[in-house]
Amino acid sequence: MSDEQGADRHKDKALYEHYCDHSDCTKWGGLGFAAGKDEPRWFCFEHRPEWKGR
Ligand SMILES: [Zn+2]
């Protein structure tokens, strides 16, 4: 079970350390965009996609 816990911890870290998804951008991705069941993608304010929510 220890392996499984390690994986969970790694996953948690990935969730917290989300930088802008734009290539070459190292800014903090404070804006998360999730479409359906896809993994949420994170962008900084500059690179955020046009989000046309309903
Ligand atoms: Zn960016």
PDB file of C-alpha atoms and ligand atoms in Angstrom:
ATOM      1  CA  MET A   1       0.000   0.000   0.000  1.00  0.00           C
ATOM      2  CA  SER A   2       2.950   2.304   0.496  1.00  0.00           C
ATOM      3  CA  ASP A   3       3.401   2.613  -3.254  1.00  0.00           C
ATOM      4  CA  GLU A   4      -0.177   3.657  -3.661  1.00  0.00           C
ATOM      5  CA  GLN A   5       0.161   6.327  -1.015  1.00  0.00           C
ATOM      6  CA  GLY A   6       3.258   7.659  -2.736  1.00  0.00           C
ATOM      7  CA  ALA A   7       1.329   7.959  -5.974  1.00  0.00           C
ATOM      8  CA  ASP A   8      -1.441   9.816  -4.237  1.00  0.00           C
ATOM      9  CA  ARG A   9       0.999  12.221  -2.698  1.00  0.00           C
ATOM     10  CA  HIS A  10       2.587  12.871  -6.069  1.00  0.00           C
ATOM     11  CA  LYS A  11      -0.808  13.509  -7.539  1.00  0.00           C
ATOM     12  CA  ASP A  12      -1.641  15.983  -4.813  1.00  0.00           C
ATOM     13  CA  LYS A  13       1.552  17.852  -5.500  1.00  0.00           C
ATOM     14  CA  ALA A  14       0.699  18.035  -9.189  1.00  0.00           C
ATOM     15  CA  LEU A  15      -2.637  19.532  -8.305  1.00  0.00           C
ATOM     16  CA  TYR A  16      -1.057  22.253  -6.252  1.00  0.00           C
ATOM     17  CA  GLU A  17       1.801  23.057  -8.577  1.00  0.00           C
ATOM     18  CA  HIS A  18       0.012  24.113 -11.684  1.00  0.00           C
ATOM     19  CA  TYR A  19       1.746  26.611 -13.857  1.00  0.00           C
ATOM     20  CA  CYS A  20       0.487  28.206 -17.023  1.00  0.00           C
ATOM     21  CA  ASP A  21      -0.120  25.590 -19.694  1.00  0.00           C
ATOM     22  CA  HIS A  22       1.203  27.893 -22.375  1.00  0.00           C
ATOM     23  CA  SER A  23       4.588  26.768 -23.657  1.00  0.00           C
ATOM     24  CA  ASP A  24       7.500  28.960 -22.619  1.00  0.00           C
ATOM     25  CA  CYS A  25       5.392  30.559 -19.944  1.00  0.00           C
ATOM     26  CA  THR A  26       6.576  30.042 -16.408  1.00  0.00           C
ATOM     27  CA  LYS A  27       3.942  32.098 -14.693  1.00  0.00           C
ATOM     28  CA  TRP A  28       1.634  30.680 -12.153  1.00  0.00           C
ATOM     29  CA  GLY A  29      -1.520  29.256 -13.679  1.00  0.00           C
ATOM     30  CA  GLY A  30      -4.044  30.715 -11.372  1.00  0.00           C
ATOM     31  CA  LEU A  31      -6.933  30.188 -13.755  1.00  0.00           C
ATOM     32  CA  GLY A  32      -8.136  26.646 -14.231  1.00  0.00           C
ATOM     33  CA  PHE A  33     -10.205  25.541 -17.181  1.00  0.00           C
ATOM     34  CA  ALA A  34     -11.810  22.143 -17.263  1.00  0.00           C
ATOM     35  CA  ALA A  35     -13.882  20.912 -20.156  1.00  0.00           C
ATOM     36  CA  GLY A  36     -16.093  17.989 -19.327  1.00  0.00           C
ATOM     37  CA  LYS A  37     -14.104  15.152 -17.837  1.00  0.00           C
ATOM     38  CA  ASP A  38     -10.781  16.348 -19.161  1.00  0.00           C
ATOM     39  CA  GLU A  39      -7.994  17.196 -16.793  1.00  0.00           C
ATOM     40  CA  PRO A  40      -8.220  20.842 -15.852  1.00  0.00           C
ATOM     41  CA  ARG A  41      -5.687  23.013 -17.595  1.00  0.00           C
ATOM     42  CA  TRP A  42      -4.209  26.014 -15.934  1.00  0.00           C
ATOM     43  CA  PHE A  43      -3.322  29.336 -17.466  1.00  0.00           C
ATOM     44  CA  CYS A  44      -2.044  32.627 -16.230  1.00  0.00           C
ATOM     45  CA  PHE A  45      -4.141  35.714 -16.764  1.00  0.00           C
ATOM     46  CA  GLU A  46      -2.334  36.582 -19.990  1.00  0.00           C
ATOM     47  CA  HIS A  47      -2.744  33.224 -21.667  1.00  0.00           C
ATOM     48  CA  ARG A  48      -6.126  32.244 -20.485  1.00  0.00           C
ATOM     49  CA  PRO A  49      -8.260  30.973 -23.362  1.00  0.00           C
ATOM     50  CA  GLU A  50     -11.486  32.651 -24.241  1.00  0.00           C
ATOM     51  CA  TRP A  51     -13.840  30.976 -21.949  1.00  0.00           C
ATOM     52  CA  LYS A  52     -17.399  31.201 -23.080  1.00  0.00           C
ATOM     53  CA  GLY A  53     -19.252  29.732 -20.213  1.00  0.00           C
ATOM     54  CA  ARG A  54     -22.931  29.319 -20.256  1.00  0.00           C
TER      55      ARG A  54
HETATM   56 ZN    ZN B   1       0.963  32.147 -19.370  1.00  0.00          ZN
END
